[in-house]
XYZ file of C-alpha atoms in Angstrom:
223
model
C 64.786 44.422 30.029
C 65.825 47.594 31.852
C 68.188 48.176 34.750
C 68.480 51.068 37.167
C 71.865 52.868 37.134
C 72.692 51.699 40.676
C 71.982 48.058 39.774
C 75.019 47.615 37.546
C 78.117 45.769 38.799
C 76.217 44.311 41.762
C 75.701 40.684 40.733
C 77.641 37.922 39.043
C 75.132 35.893 37.064
C 75.546 32.131 36.627
C 76.324 30.624 33.218
C 73.210 30.518 31.116
C 71.878 29.769 27.656
C 73.150 31.792 24.756
C 71.560 35.229 24.746
C 72.194 38.581 23.069
C 75.327 40.157 24.529
C 73.979 43.680 24.245
C 70.645 45.363 24.833
C 69.523 48.963 24.631
C 71.029 49.814 28.007
C 73.642 47.212 28.865
C 76.254 44.768 27.620
C 76.718 41.292 29.110
C 80.361 40.327 29.630
C 81.288 36.673 30.128
C 84.039 35.355 32.398
C 86.156 32.324 31.533
C 83.917 29.978 33.538
C 80.764 31.214 31.805
C 79.507 33.486 34.567
C 78.207 36.833 33.392
C 78.296 40.484 34.424
C 76.010 43.203 33.066
C 77.729 46.483 32.218
C 76.127 49.817 31.253
C 76.856 51.209 27.796
C 78.388 54.689 27.680
C 77.830 56.569 24.398
C 80.945 58.220 23.009
C 80.940 61.891 21.934
C 80.405 61.017 18.265
C 76.912 59.717 19.137
C 77.365 56.563 17.039
C 79.716 54.496 19.133
C 79.689 53.331 22.724
C 81.701 51.324 25.237
C 80.720 48.976 28.028
C 81.671 50.560 31.350
C 83.069 49.100 34.566
C 83.553 51.168 37.751
C 85.214 48.737 40.140
C 84.881 50.797 43.305
C 81.100 50.953 42.784
C 80.838 47.169 42.408
C 79.485 44.914 45.121
C 82.037 43.054 47.206
C 80.839 39.813 45.594
C 81.599 41.147 42.099
C 84.965 42.550 43.181
C 85.887 39.228 44.785
C 84.901 37.322 41.637
C 86.918 39.594 39.341
C 89.945 39.541 41.652
C 89.864 35.742 41.920
C 89.571 35.378 38.140
C 92.442 37.773 37.485
C 94.653 36.320 40.220
C 94.267 32.868 38.651
C 95.378 34.292 35.299
C 98.418 36.011 36.838
C 99.505 33.140 39.085
C 101.376 31.342 36.303
C 103.736 34.337 36.089
C 104.600 33.946 39.793
C 104.609 37.666 40.642
C 106.355 38.631 43.882
C 104.627 41.986 44.153
C 101.536 43.669 42.702
C 101.681 47.335 41.642
C 98.353 49.157 41.275
C 97.484 52.131 39.073
C 95.244 54.927 40.371
C 92.518 55.454 40.855
C 90.233 52.483 40.274
C 93.087 50.083 39.607
C 94.048 50.341 43.286
C 90.800 48.703 44.386
C 91.379 45.738 42.100
C 95.125 45.480 42.709
C 94.711 45.225 46.479
C 92.237 42.351 46.155
C 94.314 40.543 43.540
C 97.354 40.753 45.818
C 95.301 39.195 48.631
C 94.086 36.441 46.307
C 97.713 35.705 45.370
C 98.573 35.331 49.035
C 100.592 38.544 49.294
C 100.637 40.533 52.522
C 100.692 43.920 50.772
C 100.824 45.652 47.409
C 102.439 48.802 45.988
C 99.998 51.607 45.111
C 101.012 54.315 42.668
C 99.333 57.690 43.119
C 98.505 61.053 41.592
C 98.759 63.073 44.804
C 102.264 64.407 45.433
C 103.252 64.032 49.086
C 105.918 66.417 50.332
C 108.557 63.676 50.512
C 107.986 62.505 46.915
C 110.616 63.104 44.241
C 109.615 64.620 40.914
C 112.068 62.309 39.159
C 109.870 59.400 40.289
C 106.866 60.606 38.284
C 105.501 60.700 34.741
C 102.508 62.459 33.072
C 99.196 60.570 33.271
C 95.833 60.830 31.520
C 93.084 58.327 30.778
C 90.195 57.764 28.380
C 87.656 58.717 31.084
C 89.491 61.937 32.032
C 91.131 63.020 28.741
C 91.268 66.706 29.692
C 92.967 66.111 33.026
C 96.708 65.599 32.699
C 98.074 64.660 36.101
C 101.302 63.053 37.206
C 101.771 59.476 38.290
C 104.000 59.119 41.348
C 105.887 56.356 43.084
C 106.466 56.762 46.811
C 110.269 56.465 47.152
C 109.770 54.369 50.285
C 108.262 51.626 48.100
C 111.324 51.241 45.884
C 112.979 48.446 47.914
C 109.873 46.312 47.380
C 110.472 46.284 43.609
C 114.208 45.636 43.372
C 114.900 42.306 41.670
C 111.259 41.276 42.075
C 108.748 39.825 39.635
C 106.195 42.615 39.268
C 102.557 42.477 38.130
C 101.124 45.867 37.048
C 97.347 46.146 37.446
C 94.655 48.573 36.322
C 90.884 48.150 36.400
C 90.324 48.731 32.665
C 92.634 48.986 29.672
C 91.005 51.106 26.975
C 93.268 53.525 25.121
C 96.325 52.144 26.929
C 97.456 55.569 28.134
C 97.348 54.724 31.836
C 99.196 51.431 31.397
C 101.838 53.114 29.257
C 102.364 55.718 31.981
C 102.770 52.972 34.581
C 105.204 51.078 32.412
C 107.154 54.278 31.745
C 107.428 55.035 35.461
C 108.549 51.503 36.289
C 111.054 51.610 33.432
C 112.762 54.609 35.043
C 113.330 52.323 38.037
C 114.699 49.504 35.912
C 111.555 47.416 36.461
C 109.873 45.483 33.635
C 106.623 43.851 34.787
C 106.350 40.143 34.019
C 102.598 40.539 33.472
C 99.960 43.277 33.126
C 96.522 42.554 34.560
C 93.094 44.135 34.211
C 89.463 43.294 34.794
C 88.259 44.553 31.407
C 89.956 44.946 28.047
C 87.764 47.682 26.582
C 87.895 47.036 22.816
C 91.294 46.583 21.154
C 92.248 50.237 20.754
C 95.047 49.802 23.296
C 96.949 47.323 21.148
C 100.098 48.325 19.327
C 99.504 46.770 15.876
C 103.214 46.597 15.079
C 104.050 45.072 18.445
C 106.974 47.477 18.742
C 106.222 48.365 22.359
C 106.597 44.748 23.420
C 104.034 44.674 26.250
C 100.854 43.576 24.476
C 101.626 39.865 24.847
C 101.961 40.237 28.618
C 98.394 41.526 29.109
C 95.806 39.347 30.869
C 92.176 40.366 31.439
C 89.025 38.838 32.891
C 86.965 39.680 29.807
C 86.957 41.682 26.581
C 84.280 44.124 25.452
C 83.939 45.527 21.922
C 83.557 49.012 20.516
C 79.785 49.143 19.988
C 77.929 50.975 17.228
C 74.316 52.114 16.972
C 72.313 50.848 14.046
C 69.750 52.928 12.158
C 67.090 52.064 14.759
C 69.250 53.196 17.663
C 70.176 49.725 18.899
C 73.717 48.833 19.940
C 75.543 46.127 18.048
């Protein structure tokens, strides 16, 4: 079976019989209720490994709604008062999760420095998809009152290396804020985990689904 590049992330498939999770061109992720989502496989620079990819702002509204509803249900038990979203793609998901939780707004972090921003309310930021671009992650100082003594959920679209989440946690820590939960649509392999648990945030992570680090066999098939 083949799929066109623009076909990915457009349809949530119903639960079905057991089938191979990965094919030559895509990986099938499964939500908690058994529904499925096909994701393209992106080869890594070493040529042997690959990762399933999710670009939330290219997804259909139906897929975005399904992921946001799934994640909101997972976060609800933590009773967050406010949702904080990480740029760039995490903002799309965070806004919808906040709506699903019944919130009237959310707090977006950003990488564009407005003239009224304070450099002290920023930290360096890079991600697995843009490793050569080191930007800064900013908090609009006008948003600070929304976080004081509140139960905060920090959301990104994908957690892969963990660099983006660590930057968000670092920024919130400078404000004296420790999120009660960290949410994401996809946990992309387990490379983000701190094996020693010294950082203390791994146990607070909730995701809609997990995808593995894939490897090509001798015949060029992903497994």
